[in-house]
Coordinates of C-alpha atoms in Angstrom, one line a residue:
Chain S
M1 CA 0.0 0.0 0.0
N2 CA 1.5 3.3 -0.9
N3 CA 1.9 6.0 1.6
L4 CA -0.9 8.3 0.5
N5 CA -3.3 5.5 0.4
A6 CA -2.3 4.4 3.9
I7 CA -2.6 8.0 5.3
I8 CA -6.0 8.4 3.7
E9 CA -7.1 5.0 5.0
S10 CA -6.1 6.1 8.5
L11 CA -8.0 9.3 8.2
L12 CA -11.1 7.5 7.0
F13 CA -10.7 5.0 9.8
A14 CA -10.4 7.6 12.5
S15 CA -13.1 9.9 11.3
D16 CA -16.5 9.7 12.7
T17 CA -18.1 11.5 9.9
A18 CA -17.9 11.2 6.1
L19 CA -14.8 13.0 4.8
T20 CA -15.0 15.2 1.7
I21 CA -12.1 15.5 -0.7
D22 CA -11.7 19.1 0.3
K23 CA -11.4 18.1 3.9
I24 CA -8.7 15.5 3.1
K25 CA -7.0 18.1 0.9
S26 CA -6.8 20.6 3.7
I27 CA -5.5 18.1 6.3
L28 CA -2.8 16.8 3.9
E29 CA -2.0 20.4 2.8
T30 CA -1.9 19.3 -0.8
A31 CA -3.4 20.9 -3.9
D32 CA -3.7 17.6 -5.7
R33 CA -7.4 16.7 -5.7
K34 CA -6.8 14.2 -8.4
A35 CA -4.3 12.1 -6.4
I36 CA -6.8 12.0 -3.5
R37 CA -9.6 10.9 -5.7
E38 CA -7.3 8.2 -7.2
A39 CA -6.3 7.0 -3.8
L40 CA -9.9 6.7 -2.7
T41 CA -10.8 4.8 -5.9
S42 CA -7.9 2.4 -5.4
L43 CA -8.8 1.9 -1.7
A44 CA -12.5 1.2 -2.6
K45 CA -11.4 -1.3 -5.3
E46 CA -9.0 -3.1 -2.9
Y47 CA -11.7 -3.4 -0.2
E48 CA -14.0 -4.8 -2.7
S49 CA -11.7 -7.3 -4.4
A50 CA -10.2 -8.5 -1.1
K51 CA -13.7 -8.7 0.4
R52 CA -12.6 -7.0 3.6
G53 CA -14.8 -6.5 6.6
F54 CA -15.6 -3.0 5.6
F55 CA -16.0 -1.0 2.4
L56 CA -15.7 2.6 1.2
T57 CA -18.9 4.4 0.4
E58 CA -19.6 7.8 -1.0
V59 CA -22.2 9.4 1.2
A60 CA -23.5 12.9 1.8
G61 CA -20.9 14.4 -0.4
G62 CA -18.1 12.6 1.4
F63 CA -16.4 9.3 1.9
Q64 CA -16.9 6.9 4.7
L65 CA -15.8 3.4 5.8
R66 CA -18.6 1.1 6.8
T67 CA -18.9 -2.5 7.8
R68 CA -20.0 -4.7 5.0
P69 CA -23.8 -5.3 5.1
E70 CA -23.4 -9.1 4.8
Y71 CA -22.0 -9.0 8.3
R72 CA -24.8 -7.0 9.8
Q73 CA -26.0 -9.9 12.0
W74 CA -22.7 -10.1 13.8
I75 CA -22.3 -6.3 14.1
R76 CA -25.8 -6.1 15.5
R77 CA -24.9 -8.7 18.2
L78 CA -21.8 -6.8 19.0
K79 CA -23.8 -3.6 19.5
E80 CA -26.5 -5.2 21.5
S81 CA -24.0 -6.6 24.0
R82 CA -22.5 -3.2 24.3
P83 CA -22.6 -1.7 27.7
T84 CA -25.2 1.0 28.2
R85 CA -24.9 3.9 30.4
L86 CA -27.0 4.5 33.5
S87 CA -29.3 7.5 33.2
R88 CA -28.8 10.4 35.5
A89 CA -32.0 9.5 37.3
A90 CA -30.8 5.9 37.8
M91 CA -27.5 7.1 39.0
E92 CA -29.1 9.4 41.6
T93 CA -31.5 6.7 42.8
L94 CA -28.7 4.2 43.0
A95 CA -26.5 6.6 44.9
I96 CA -29.2 7.2 47.5
I97 CA -29.9 3.6 47.9
A98 CA -26.2 2.7 48.2
Y99 CA -25.6 5.3 50.9
K100 CA -28.9 5.3 52.7
Q101 CA -29.8 1.6 52.6
P102 CA -31.9 0.0 53.9
V103 CA -34.2 2.7 52.6
L104 CA -37.8 3.2 51.6
R105 CA -39.1 4.4 48.3
S106 CA -40.6 7.4 50.0
D107 CA -37.1 8.4 51.3
V108 CA -35.7 8.1 47.8
E109 CA -38.5 10.3 46.5
Y110 CA -38.2 12.8 49.2
L111 CA -34.5 13.2 48.4
R112 CA -34.8 13.3 44.7
G113 CA -38.0 15.3 44.8
V114 CA -39.6 13.2 42.0
D115 CA -41.5 10.0 41.6
S116 CA -39.0 7.3 41.3
G117 CA -41.1 4.2 40.7
G118 CA -39.8 3.7 37.1
T119 CA -36.2 4.1 38.0
L120 CA -36.5 1.7 40.9
R121 CA -38.1 -0.8 38.6
T122 CA -35.2 -0.5 36.1
L123 CA -32.6 -0.9 38.9
L124 CA -34.5 -3.9 40.2
E125 CA -34.6 -5.5 36.7
R126 CA -30.9 -4.9 36.3
R127 CA -30.5 -6.5 39.7
L128 CA -28.5 -3.6 41.1
I129 CA -31.0 -3.2 44.0
R130 CA -33.2 -5.6 45.8
V131 CA -36.2 -5.6 48.1
M132 CA -35.0 -6.3 51.5
G133 CA -38.3 -6.4 53.2
R134 CA -41.5 -4.5 53.9
K135 CA -42.0 -1.8 56.5
D136 CA -44.8 -2.2 59.0
L137 CA -46.6 0.9 57.8
P138 CA -49.8 1.5 55.9
G139 CA -49.4 -0.1 52.5
R140 CA -46.4 -2.1 53.7
P141 CA -43.9 -0.1 51.7
M142 CA -40.8 -1.9 50.4
I143 CA -37.3 -1.5 51.8
Y144 CA -34.5 -1.4 49.3
G145 CA -30.8 -2.2 49.4
T146 CA -28.1 -2.9 47.0
T147 CA -27.1 -6.3 45.6
K148 CA -24.0 -8.4 44.9
Q149 CA -24.3 -7.3 41.3
F150 CA -24.0 -3.7 42.5
L151 CA -20.7 -4.5 44.3
E152 CA -19.5 -6.3 41.1
L153 CA -20.4 -3.4 38.9
F154 CA -18.3 -1.0 41.0
D155 CA -15.6 -3.5 41.7
L156 CA -16.1 -3.3 45.5
K157 CA -15.4 -6.1 47.9
D158 CA -18.1 -5.0 50.2
L159 CA -20.0 -1.8 51.0
N160 CA -17.3 -0.8 53.4
E161 CA -15.3 0.2 50.4
L162 CA -17.8 2.8 49.3
P163 CA -16.0 6.1 49.4
T164 CA -17.6 8.5 51.9
L165 CA -18.0 12.2 51.5
K166 CA -15.2 12.6 53.9
D167 CA -12.9 10.7 51.6
L168 CA -13.8 13.0 48.8
K169 CA -13.3 16.1 51.0
D170 CA -10.0 14.8 52.2
L171 CA -8.7 14.5 48.6
G172 CA -9.4 18.2 48.2
E173 CA -9.9 20.1 45.0
T174 CA -9.1 18.6 41.6
W175 CA -5.6 19.5 40.6
P176 CA -6.2 22.6 38.4
N177 CA -3.4 22.2 35.9
V178 CA -3.5 18.7 34.8
S179 CA -2.5 19.6 31.3
R180 CA 0.2 22.1 31.7
Chain Z
M1 CA 15.4 28.2 36.1
E2 CA 14.7 29.8 32.8
Q3 CA 11.0 29.5 33.2
I4 CA 10.8 32.0 36.0
Q5 CA 13.0 34.7 34.5
D6 CA 10.3 37.2 33.8
Q7 CA 9.4 38.2 37.3
A8 CA 5.7 37.8 37.2
P9 CA 3.7 40.4 39.1
Y10 CA 1.4 37.7 40.5
R11 CA 2.2 35.3 43.2
V12 CA 3.0 31.8 42.1
N13 CA 3.6 28.6 44.1
L14 CA 6.8 26.9 44.1
E15 CA 5.0 23.7 43.3
E16 CA 4.1 25.1 39.9
I17 CA 7.8 25.1 39.1
F18 CA 8.9 22.1 40.9
D19 CA 6.4 19.3 41.7
G20 CA 7.8 19.0 45.2
P21 CA 11.0 19.2 47.2
M22 CA 12.2 15.9 45.7
D23 CA 11.9 17.4 42.2
L24 CA 13.9 20.4 43.3
L25 CA 16.5 18.2 44.8
V26 CA 16.8 16.1 41.6
H27 CA 17.2 19.3 39.7
L28 CA 20.1 20.4 41.9
V29 CA 21.8 17.0 41.8
K30 CA 21.5 17.0 38.0
K31 CA 22.7 20.6 37.6
N32 CA 25.8 19.9 39.6
E33 CA 26.4 16.6 37.7
V34 CA 27.2 14.8 40.9
D35 CA 26.8 11.1 41.7
I36 CA 23.6 10.5 43.6
Y37 CA 25.4 7.8 45.6
D38 CA 27.9 10.4 46.8
I39 CA 26.1 13.6 47.1
P40 CA 28.2 16.6 48.3
I41 CA 25.6 17.3 51.0
A42 CA 27.0 20.7 52.0
L43 CA 26.9 22.0 48.5
I44 CA 23.5 20.7 47.7
T45 CA 22.1 22.0 51.0
Q46 CA 23.5 25.4 50.4
Q47 CA 22.1 25.6 46.9
Y48 CA 18.7 24.2 48.0
I49 CA 18.4 26.9 50.7
E50 CA 19.6 29.6 48.3
Y51 CA 17.0 28.5 45.9
L52 CA 14.2 28.8 48.5
E53 CA 15.5 32.3 49.4
W54 CA 15.6 33.3 45.8
M55 CA 12.0 32.1 45.4
K56 CA 10.9 34.1 48.3
S57 CA 12.5 37.2 46.9
L58 CA 10.5 36.7 43.7
N59 CA 7.3 36.6 45.7
I60 CA 6.9 32.9 45.2
D61 CA 5.1 31.0 47.9
V62 CA 7.2 28.3 49.4
A63 CA 5.1 25.4 50.7
G64 CA 5.9 23.8 54.0
E65 CA 7.2 20.6 52.3
F66 CA 10.1 22.5 50.8
L67 CA 11.0 23.8 54.2
V68 CA 10.9 20.3 55.8
M69 CA 13.3 19.1 53.1
A70 CA 15.6 22.0 53.8
A71 CA 15.6 21.1 57.5
T72 CA 16.3 17.5 56.7
L73 CA 19.2 18.4 54.5
A74 CA 20.7 20.7 57.1
H75 CA 20.3 18.0 59.7
I76 CA 22.2 15.5 57.5
K77 CA 24.9 18.1 56.9
S78 CA 25.4 18.6 60.6
R79 CA 25.5 14.9 61.2
M80 CA 28.2 14.5 58.5
M81 CA 30.3 17.0 60.3
L82 CA 30.2 15.1 63.6
P83 CA 33.0 12.6 64.2
T84 CA 31.6 9.1 64.2
R85 CA 31.4 7.8 67.8
G86 CA 32.2 4.1 67.4
E87 CA 35.4 2.9 66.0
E88 CA 33.7 0.0 64.2
G89 CA 33.0 2.2 61.3
D90 CA 29.7 0.4 60.6
E91 CA 27.6 3.5 61.2
E92 CA 25.3 4.3 58.4
D93 CA 26.1 7.2 56.1
P94 CA 23.7 10.0 57.2
R95 CA 23.0 10.7 53.6
M96 CA 21.2 7.4 53.3
E97 CA 18.2 9.2 54.9
I98 CA 17.8 11.2 51.7
L99 CA 19.4 8.8 49.2
R100 CA 16.9 6.0 49.6
P101 CA 13.8 8.1 48.9
L102 CA 15.6 10.1 46.3
A103 CA 16.7 7.0 44.4
E104 CA 13.2 5.5 44.5
Y105 CA 11.7 8.8 43.4
L106 CA 14.2 9.0 40.5
Q107 CA 13.4 5.5 39.5
L108 CA 9.7 6.2 39.3
K109 CA 10.3 9.4 37.4
Y110 CA 12.2 7.5 34.8
A111 CA 9.4 5.0 34.7
A112 CA 6.9 7.9 34.2
E113 CA 9.0 9.0 31.2
D114 CA 9.1 5.6 29.7
L115 CA 5.3 5.5 30.0
M116 CA 5.0 8.8 28.2
E117 CA 7.0 7.4 25.3
K118 CA 4.5 4.8 24.6
D119 CA 2.0 5.3 21.8
R120 CA -0.6 7.1 23.7
L121 CA -4.3 6.7 22.8
D122 CA -5.9 9.8 21.3
W123 CA -2.5 11.4 20.9
D124 CA -0.3 8.9 18.9
V125 CA -2.8 6.4 18.0
F126 CA -6.6 6.7 17.5
V127 CA -9.5 4.3 17.6
R128 CA -12.9 4.5 15.9
R129 CA -15.3 6.1 18.2
D130 CA -19.0 5.5 18.3
F131 CA -21.2 7.1 15.7
D132 CA -24.2 7.6 17.9
G133 CA -22.4 10.1 20.0
T134 CA -22.4 8.0 23.2
E135 CA -19.0 7.9 24.7
A136 CA -17.0 4.8 24.7
W137 CA -16.4 3.1 28.0
P138 CA -14.5 -0.1 27.9
D139 CA -16.0 -3.2 29.5
E140 CA -15.2 -3.4 33.2
E141 CA -16.5 -6.9 33.5
P142 CA -17.5 -9.2 30.7
G143 CA -21.2 -9.7 30.8
N144 CA -21.8 -6.6 32.8
L145 CA -24.1 -4.4 30.8
I146 CA -23.9 -1.2 32.8
Q147 CA -20.9 1.0 33.1
V148 CA -20.4 3.7 35.7
S149 CA -17.6 4.7 37.8
L150 CA -17.7 4.9 41.5
F151 CA -17.0 8.6 41.1
E152 CA -20.1 9.1 39.2
L153 CA -22.0 7.5 42.0
I154 CA -20.5 9.9 44.6
D155 CA -21.0 12.8 42.3
A156 CA -24.7 12.0 42.0
F157 CA -24.9 11.7 45.7
Q158 CA -23.1 14.9 46.4
E159 CA -25.4 16.8 44.1
I160 CA -28.4 15.4 45.9
I161 CA -27.0 16.6 49.2
K162 CA -26.5 20.0 47.8
R163 CA -30.1 20.1 46.7
V164 CA -31.7 18.9 49.8
S165 CA -32.1 21.0 52.9
P166 CA -29.0 21.1 55.0
E167 CA -30.8 20.0 58.2
Y168 CA -31.2 16.6 56.7
S169 CA -28.6 14.6 58.5
W170 CA -26.0 12.6 56.5
D171 CA -24.2 10.5 59.1
L172 CA -21.9 8.9 56.6
T173 CA -18.9 7.8 58.4
P174 CA -16.9 4.6 57.8
D175 CA -18.7 3.3 60.9
T176 CA -22.2 3.7 59.6
I177 CA -21.2 2.3 56.2
S178 CA -19.8 -0.7 58.1
V179 CA -23.2 -1.4 59.6
K180 CA -24.9 -1.0 56.2
S181 CA -22.4 -3.4 54.7
R182 CA -23.1 -5.9 57.4
I183 CA -26.8 -5.6 56.9
S184 CA -26.3 -6.3 53.2
Q185 CA -24.2 -9.4 54.0
I186 CA -26.8 -10.7 56.5
A187 CA -29.5 -10.1 53.8
D188 CA -27.3 -12.2 51.4
I189 CA -27.2 -15.0 53.9
L190 CA -30.9 -14.9 54.4
E191 CA -31.5 -14.9 50.7
Q192 CA -29.6 -18.2 50.5
R193 CA -31.4 -19.9 53.4
S194 CA -34.4 -18.8 55.4
S195 CA -32.7 -18.6 58.8
V196 CA -29.3 -18.3 60.5
T197 CA -28.3 -18.7 64.1
F198 CA -27.1 -15.7 66.1
Q199 CA -24.0 -17.7 66.8
E200 CA -23.1 -18.2 63.1
L201 CA -23.3 -14.4 62.4
F202 CA -20.7 -13.8 65.1
E203 CA -18.4 -16.7 64.6
A204 CA -16.6 -15.4 61.5
Q205 CA -16.1 -12.0 63.1
A206 CA -12.8 -11.8 64.8
T207 CA -12.4 -8.3 66.2
R208 CA -14.4 -6.5 68.9
G209 CA -15.3 -3.8 66.4
D210 CA -16.7 -6.4 64.0
I211 CA -18.9 -7.9 66.7
I212 CA -20.3 -4.5 67.6
V213 CA -21.0 -3.8 63.9
T214 CA -22.8 -7.1 63.5
F215 CA -24.8 -6.5 66.6
L216 CA -25.8 -3.0 65.4
A217 CA -26.7 -4.4 62.0
I218 CA -29.0 -7.0 63.6
L219 CA -30.7 -4.4 65.8
E220 CA -31.2 -2.1 62.8
M221 CA -32.7 -5.0 60.7
A222 CA -35.0 -5.9 63.5
K223 CA -36.1 -2.4 63.9
L224 CA -36.9 -2.2 60.2
Q225 CA -38.6 -5.5 60.5
L226 CA -36.4 -7.1 57.9
I227 CA -35.8 -10.0 60.3
R228 CA -37.5 -11.9 63.1
I229 CA -35.4 -13.0 66.0
M230 CA -36.5 -16.2 67.8
Q231 CA -35.1 -18.2 70.6
H232 CA -35.6 -22.0 70.9
L233 CA -37.1 -22.7 74.3
E234 CA -35.0 -25.7 75.3
S235 CA -31.7 -25.2 73.6
G236 CA -31.6 -21.5 74.0
I237 CA -30.3 -21.0 70.4
I238 CA -31.3 -17.7 68.9
R239 CA -32.2 -17.8 65.3
I240 CA -32.7 -15.0 62.8
F241 CA -35.4 -15.4 60.2
N242 CA -36.2 -13.6 57.0
E243 CA -39.3 -11.6 57.6
Chain C
M1 CA -9.6 -12.7 2.7
N2 CA -11.4 -15.7 4.1
N3 CA -14.8 -15.2 5.7
L4 CA -13.9 -15.6 9.3
N5 CA -11.1 -13.0 8.9
A6 CA -13.4 -10.6 7.3
I7 CA -16.1 -11.0 9.9
I8 CA -13.6 -10.5 12.7
E9 CA -12.2 -7.5 10.9
S10 CA -15.7 -6.0 10.7
L11 CA -16.2 -6.6 14.4
L12 CA -12.9 -5.0 15.3
F13 CA -13.7 -2.2 13.0
A14 CA -17.2 -1.6 14.5
S15 CA -16.2 -1.9 18.1
D16 CA -15.2 1.1 20.1
T17 CA -13.6 -1.0 22.8
A18 CA -10.9 -3.7 22.8
L19 CA -12.5 -7.0 22.0
T20 CA -11.6 -10.1 24.0
I21 CA -11.4 -13.5 22.3
D22 CA -14.2 -14.6 24.6
K23 CA -16.4 -11.7 23.4
I24 CA -15.7 -12.6 19.7
K25 CA -16.4 -16.2 20.6
S26 CA -19.8 -15.4 22.1
I27 CA -20.8 -13.1 19.2
L28 CA -19.8 -15.7 16.6
E29 CA -21.3 -18.5 18.7
T30 CA -18.3 -20.7 18.0
A31 CA -16.3 -22.8 20.4
D32 CA -13.2 -22.5 18.4
R33 CA -10.9 -20.1 20.3
K34 CA -7.9 -21.3 18.2
A35 CA -9.5 -20.3 14.9
I36 CA -10.2 -16.9 16.3
R37 CA -6.7 -16.4 17.6
E38 CA -5.3 -17.5 14.2
A39 CA -7.6 -15.1 12.4
L40 CA -6.4 -12.3 14.7
T41 CA -2.8 -13.2 14.1
S42 CA -3.2 -13.3 10.3
L43 CA -5.0 -10.0 10.3
A44 CA -2.3 -8.4 12.4
K45 CA 0.3 -9.7 10.0
E46 CA -1.5 -8.6 7.0
Y47 CA -2.0 -5.0 8.3
E48 CA 1.7 -5.0 9.1
S49 CA 3.0 -6.3 5.8
A50 CA 0.6 -4.2 3.7
K51 CA 1.5 -1.2 5.9
R52 CA -2.2 -0.2 6.2
G53 CA -3.4 2.9 7.8
F54 CA -4.2 1.0 11.0
F55 CA -2.8 -1.9 13.0
L56 CA -4.0 -4.5 15.4
T57 CA -2.9 -4.2 19.0
E58 CA -3.4 -6.4 22.0
V59 CA -4.4 -4.0 24.8
A60 CA -6.0 -4.3 28.2
G61 CA -6.7 -8.0 27.7
G62 CA -8.4 -7.5 24.3
F63 CA -7.7 -6.6 20.7
Q64 CA -8.2 -3.3 19.1
L65 CA -7.6 -1.5 15.7
R66 CA -5.7 1.7 16.1
T67 CA -4.3 4.1 13.6
R68 CA -0.7 3.7 12.9
P69 CA 1.4 6.0 15.0
E70 CA 3.4 7.3 12.0
Y71 CA 0.3 9.1 10.9
R72 CA -0.3 10.8 14.1
Q73 CA 0.2 14.3 12.7
W74 CA -2.6 13.9 10.1
I75 CA -5.1 12.4 12.5
R76 CA -4.4 15.1 15.0
R77 CA -5.3 17.6 12.4
L78 CA -8.4 15.7 11.5
K79 CA -9.5 15.5 15.1
E80 CA -8.2 19.0 15.9
S81 CA -7.1 17.2 19.0
R82 CA -5.7 19.2 21.8
P83 CA -3.4 16.8 23.7
T84 CA -5.1 15.4 26.7
R85 CA -1.8 15.9 28.4
L86 CA -1.0 14.8 31.9
S87 CA 1.0 17.2 34.0
R88 CA 4.2 16.0 35.5
A89 CA 2.6 15.8 38.9
A90 CA -0.1 13.6 37.4
M91 CA 2.4 11.4 35.6
E92 CA 4.5 11.0 38.7
T93 CA 1.5 10.1 40.8
L94 CA 0.3 7.7 38.1
A95 CA 3.6 6.0 37.8
I96 CA 3.9 5.5 41.5
I97 CA 0.4 4.0 41.7
A98 CA 1.1 1.8 38.6
Y99 CA 4.3 0.4 40.1
K100 CA 3.5 0.3 43.7
Q101 CA -0.2 -0.8 43.6
P102 CA -2.1 -1.5 45.8
V103 CA -1.0 1.8 47.4
L104 CA -2.2 4.3 49.9
R105 CA -2.3 8.0 49.4
S106 CA 0.3 8.4 52.2
D107 CA 2.7 6.1 50.3
V108 CA 2.3 8.3 47.2
E109 CA 2.9 11.4 49.3
Y110 CA 5.9 10.0 51.0
L111 CA 7.5 9.3 47.7
R112 CA 6.6 12.6 46.1
G113 CA 7.1 14.6 49.2
V114 CA 4.0 16.7 48.5
D115 CA 0.3 16.6 49.1
S116 CA -1.3 14.6 46.3
G117 CA -5.0 14.7 47.1
G118 CA -5.9 16.9 44.2
T119 CA -3.8 14.9 41.7
L120 CA -5.4 11.6 43.0
R121 CA -8.8 13.1 42.6
T122 CA -8.1 14.2 39.0
L123 CA -6.8 10.7 38.2
L124 CA -9.8 9.2 39.7
E125 CA -12.1 11.4 37.7
R126 CA -10.3 10.6 34.6
R127 CA -10.7 6.9 35.5
L128 CA -7.0 6.2 35.2
I129 CA -6.9 5.0 38.8
R130 CA -9.5 3.4 41.1
V131 CA -10.3 2.7 44.7
M132 CA -9.3 -0.9 45.3
G133 CA -10.4 -1.1 48.9
R134 CA -9.6 0.2 52.3
K135 CA -6.8 -0.5 54.6
D136 CA -7.5 -1.6 58.1
L137 CA -5.9 1.4 59.6
P138 CA -7.3 4.4 61.6
G139 CA -9.5 6.4 59.3
R140 CA -9.7 3.4 57.0
P141 CA -7.7 5.0 54.1
M142 CA -8.5 4.1 50.6
I143 CA -6.2 1.9 48.6
Y144 CA -5.5 2.8 45.0
G145 CA -4.7 0.9 41.8
T146 CA -4.8 1.5 38.1
T147 CA -7.7 0.8 35.7
K148 CA -8.3 -0.7 32.3
Q149 CA -8.3 2.8 31.0
F150 CA -4.8 3.2 32.2
L151 CA -3.7 0.2 30.2
E152 CA -5.6 1.4 27.1
L153 CA -4.0 4.9 27.4
F154 CA -0.5 3.6 27.4
D155 CA -1.1 0.6 25.0
L156 CA -0.3 -2.0 27.6
K157 CA -1.5 -5.6 27.4
D158 CA -1.4 -5.9 31.2
L159 CA 0.5 -4.6 34.2
N160 CA 3.3 -7.0 33.5
E161 CA 4.0 -5.0 30.4
L162 CA 4.9 -1.9 32.3
P163 CA 8.4 -0.7 31.4
T164 CA 10.9 -2.3 33.9
L165 CA 12.2 0.0 36.5
K166 CA 15.7 1.1 35.7
D167 CA 18.7 0.4 37.9
L168 CA 20.0 3.8 38.6
K169 CA 23.6 2.6 38.7
D170 CA 23.3 1.7 35.0
L171 CA 22.0 5.1 34.0
G172 CA 25.2 7.0 33.9
E173 CA 24.8 10.4 32.5
T174 CA 21.2 10.3 31.4
W175 CA 18.8 12.2 33.6
P176 CA 15.1 12.4 33.6
N177 CA 13.6 15.6 32.3
V178 CA 13.4 17.3 35.6
S179 CA 12.9 20.9 34.7
R180 CA 10.9 21.4 31.7

């Protein structure tokens, strides 16, 4: 692979949007649009003839590498198994339960100031919290606590390892000039 | 010293120039091109102190750690000047006090430099990031579908505390967390089997502190009616049941 | 390119994290670890010999495609990336934790000779270090260690790959870059 082809390939690889020829031109500081176009054509041909895992497509006025559609079933499985992020609401709820357990739903809602039924359900489904029992109050409300899965998620041996606010305070302020 | 030539009108901290007294010491040893295993302690001490004086004259705050090091150096210097008491000659070189930490510090400093020379992600090498804009967090644990850091958890908690009225009490000490932790463990046991004897809960606990924590956990659980505590009439064995 | 190679290439291409062999195995629903490993090796070789724009690296226990370091200047221009540089204080602290882990804040501060709370906090927030537990000492201080992100940042397979500590006696005239 010649050098220009390899550089353009690396740009296409690293870019999260389609790259126009003008954009490539400005990055490489070259005036030679033709050479760029030729490189793109030869890359596209090579991906096609070698039947690589990805191909080059011209889209929205630019060029982009994409995984070959034949492999969509595998890619889909990859993406499905990808970790998702906890929502802000879930994080808050989980934090309250972690630090205040055993705790009632009404306490969680008092602290968050909003209805938290949905978030609690999600956390229960993900087995990050559990029902530890019911309080002897009208309606017998449930008492929540965290689970083993919670400890695993945060890589904690036990709840004793949860950082306290004091720990945080002791560390002080974030060092201001990380990138000097 | 070039970087502080223009005498800035604002105050700066010495730590912004040297990351600590060790760093300054390394600088002086390097500048004088001396063997760290045979540091001319008088010379280095003198230069170290001169440096601090000079910093002060430039309106640079000298943190306490730098003064502690100055005192240590001066102390070593004075010990070097004393005649050795014993004739055996096996008395340790007073400079060892500073050499050991200095050598270790230097070693790690080199290691930090070696690390910096690696092909660093997002600087020397790049990966494809996600298209749908969600940030990429690597798997912490295979099969674990959620990813958050402990810090995000504390952050979330901190924000809640800020929001809620200050009179709400947050008695979060390592001690209260210990009780919570024990409650969680007992709940684990009761999830596996429906009951456990009082005795069993204490057996594994060695220290006095642990016993108290376990006891407080049981009391708290009983108060919350998470458990029932029963005693067998004849044997006297106390059992804890899942409520 | 054979089919398995192409599929694995497409997975590597589409994944934003390092893929473990186990992960690939579970996506492909195959029991043949050996075939996967061979495919990875052959891909790595091919990228190398063809001098493609990217290469395959084994990092943090998995495999990942990364752009070739020779092209860093172009990719930086594409990403308009400002270096996420670590200050010397942060690097020192990070190195101490990497080599001495599990380690206490007081150990770090003993070695550096300065308060390191802020730096630790910054490193925690950037997820380069983590709390590994607490020491059974008064105040139950937190014990620190490095993370997977740390391995990824410095292109390390595992902690065994950390550069070996140098024997100072062998260093002669070379000195670390003390004053910038």
